[in-house]
Coordinates of C-alpha atoms in Angstrom, one line a residue:
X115 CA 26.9 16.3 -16.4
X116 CA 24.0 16.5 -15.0
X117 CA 20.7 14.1 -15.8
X118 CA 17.4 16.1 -15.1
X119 CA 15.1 14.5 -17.1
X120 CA 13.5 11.0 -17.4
X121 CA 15.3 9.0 -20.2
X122 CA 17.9 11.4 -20.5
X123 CA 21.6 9.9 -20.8
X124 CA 25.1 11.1 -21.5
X125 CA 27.8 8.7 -23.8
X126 CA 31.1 7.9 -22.2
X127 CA 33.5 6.5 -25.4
X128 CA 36.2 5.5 -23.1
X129 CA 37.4 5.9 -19.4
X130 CA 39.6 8.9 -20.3
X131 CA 37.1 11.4 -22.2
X132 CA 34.5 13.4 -21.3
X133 CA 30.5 12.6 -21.8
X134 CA 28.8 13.9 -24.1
X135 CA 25.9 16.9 -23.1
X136 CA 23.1 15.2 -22.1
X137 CA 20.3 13.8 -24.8
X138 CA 16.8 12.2 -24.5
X139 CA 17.2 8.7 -25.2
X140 CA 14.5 7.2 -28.1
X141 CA 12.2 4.5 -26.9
X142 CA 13.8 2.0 -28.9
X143 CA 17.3 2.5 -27.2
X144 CA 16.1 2.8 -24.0
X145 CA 13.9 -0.4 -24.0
X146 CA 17.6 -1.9 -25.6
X147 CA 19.5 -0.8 -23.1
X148 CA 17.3 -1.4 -19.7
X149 CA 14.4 -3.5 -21.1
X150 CA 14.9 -6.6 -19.5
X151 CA 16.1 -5.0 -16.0
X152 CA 12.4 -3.1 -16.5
X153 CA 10.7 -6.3 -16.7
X154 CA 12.5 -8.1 -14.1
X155 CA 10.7 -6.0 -11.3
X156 CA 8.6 -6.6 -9.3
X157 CA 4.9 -5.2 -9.7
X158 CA 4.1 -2.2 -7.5
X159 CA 2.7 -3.5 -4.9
X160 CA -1.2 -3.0 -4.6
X161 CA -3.2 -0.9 -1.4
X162 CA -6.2 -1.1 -0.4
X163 CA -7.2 1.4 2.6
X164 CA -10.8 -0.5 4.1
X165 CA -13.1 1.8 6.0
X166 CA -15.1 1.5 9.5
X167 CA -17.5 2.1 11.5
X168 CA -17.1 4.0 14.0
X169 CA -16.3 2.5 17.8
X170 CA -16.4 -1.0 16.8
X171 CA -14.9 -3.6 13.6
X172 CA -18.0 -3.6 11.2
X173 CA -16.4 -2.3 7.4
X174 CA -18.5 0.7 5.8
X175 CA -20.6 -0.8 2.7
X176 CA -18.2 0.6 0.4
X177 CA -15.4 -1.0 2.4
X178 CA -17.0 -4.7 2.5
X179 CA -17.6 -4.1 -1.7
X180 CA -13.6 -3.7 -2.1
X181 CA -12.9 -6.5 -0.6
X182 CA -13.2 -9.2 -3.3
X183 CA -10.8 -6.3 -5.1
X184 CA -8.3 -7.6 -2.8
X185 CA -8.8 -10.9 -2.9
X186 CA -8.3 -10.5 -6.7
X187 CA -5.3 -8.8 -6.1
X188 CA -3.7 -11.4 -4.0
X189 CA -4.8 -14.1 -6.3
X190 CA -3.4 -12.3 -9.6
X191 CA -0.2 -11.9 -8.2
X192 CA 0.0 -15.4 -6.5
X193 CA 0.7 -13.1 -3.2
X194 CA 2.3 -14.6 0.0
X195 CA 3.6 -11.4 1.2
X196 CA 0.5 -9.5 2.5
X197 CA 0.1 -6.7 5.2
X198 CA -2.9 -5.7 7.0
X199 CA -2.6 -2.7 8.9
X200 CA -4.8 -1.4 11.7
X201 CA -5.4 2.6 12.5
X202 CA -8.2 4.6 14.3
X203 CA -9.2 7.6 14.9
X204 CA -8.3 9.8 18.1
X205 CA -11.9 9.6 19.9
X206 CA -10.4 6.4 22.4
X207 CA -7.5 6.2 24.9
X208 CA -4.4 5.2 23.7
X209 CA -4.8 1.9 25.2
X210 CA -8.2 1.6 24.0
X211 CA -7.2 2.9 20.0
X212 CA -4.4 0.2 19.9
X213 CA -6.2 -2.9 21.0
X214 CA -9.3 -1.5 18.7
X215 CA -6.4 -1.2 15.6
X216 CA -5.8 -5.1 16.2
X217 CA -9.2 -6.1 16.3
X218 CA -10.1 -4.4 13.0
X219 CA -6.7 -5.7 11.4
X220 CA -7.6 -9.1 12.7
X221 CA -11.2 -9.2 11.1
X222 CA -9.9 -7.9 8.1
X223 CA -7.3 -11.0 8.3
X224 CA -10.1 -13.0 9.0
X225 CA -11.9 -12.2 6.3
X226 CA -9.3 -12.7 3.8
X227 CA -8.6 -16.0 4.9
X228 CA -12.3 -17.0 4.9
X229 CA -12.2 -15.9 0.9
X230 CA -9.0 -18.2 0.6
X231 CA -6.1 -16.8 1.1
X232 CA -3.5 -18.3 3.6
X233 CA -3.4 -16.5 7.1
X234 CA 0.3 -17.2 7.4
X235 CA 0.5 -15.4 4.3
X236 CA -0.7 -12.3 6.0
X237 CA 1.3 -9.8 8.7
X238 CA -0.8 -8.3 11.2
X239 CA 0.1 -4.8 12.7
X240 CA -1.9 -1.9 14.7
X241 CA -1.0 1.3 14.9
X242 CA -3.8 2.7 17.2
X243 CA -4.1 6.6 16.7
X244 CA -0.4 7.2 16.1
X245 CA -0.6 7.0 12.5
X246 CA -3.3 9.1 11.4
X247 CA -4.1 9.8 7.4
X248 CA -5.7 12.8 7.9
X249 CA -4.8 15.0 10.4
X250 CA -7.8 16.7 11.9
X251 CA -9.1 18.8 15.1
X252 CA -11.8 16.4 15.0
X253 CA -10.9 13.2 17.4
X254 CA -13.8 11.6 15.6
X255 CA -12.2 11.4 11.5
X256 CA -13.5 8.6 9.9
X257 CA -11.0 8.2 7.4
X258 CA -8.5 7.5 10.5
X259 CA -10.7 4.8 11.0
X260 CA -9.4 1.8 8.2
X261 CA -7.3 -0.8 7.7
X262 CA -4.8 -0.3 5.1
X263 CA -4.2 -3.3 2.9
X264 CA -0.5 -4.0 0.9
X265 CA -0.2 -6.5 -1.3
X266 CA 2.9 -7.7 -2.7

């Protein structure tokens, strides 16, 4: 049989019939059945992609207003498994983009800490230009330009 739906199921009676044709489970029996594996996951974790200016590690205004969001985040999850991811645009070299993508992570890092969250809670990678959001003909795409922000 095959299952194309959410919350559809077939019924096995015993190892040597067949299913039954697939049915929509009710709420009730499906919260029965898998309710308590449901609730033993984890939450998804949370992103936050941080803007910049260009050429340099100064947030946009909008960027610098999200970050008590994260904070929060971190907090309400009792978080010690955060990343903070650096990315820029294509407007440097190579060299230049990746060493820039660790700077921004870092003051991002930096920040967080200064709010109170543990450093050593936090994992710090750059990407440079190699991972770009949006690709563009533009070297100059200021969405490229962020730190992206997971919290687990």
């Amino acid at each position: 049989a095959e299952l194309t739906r959410l919350g559809c199921a077939v019924r096995v009676a015993d190892a040597g019939s067949a299913p039954t044709p697939p049915e929509d489970l009710s709420e009730e029996e499906s919260d029965s059945l898998f309710g308590r594996a449901r609730r033993a996951l984890p939450d998804a974790p949370a992103r936050f992609l941080l803007y910049f200016e260009s050429e340099g590690v100064r947030l946009t205004p909008d960027s610098q207003r999200q970050m008590p969001d994260v904070v929060a985040a971190a907090k309400a999850r009792d978080s010690r498994d955060i990343s903070v991811v650096g990315h820029t645009d294509r407007a440097g070299s190579p060299e230049y983009n990746m060493e820039l993508s660790r700077r921004r992570a870092a003051s991002v890092r930096s920040q967080l800490a200064k709010a109170g969250l543990p450093a050593d809670f936090m994992e710090l990678t750059s990407h440079g230009s190699a991972n770009p959001l949006i690709e563009s003909k533009s070297p100059h795409e200021p969405r490229n330009r962020r730190v992206e922000v997971i919290v687990r």
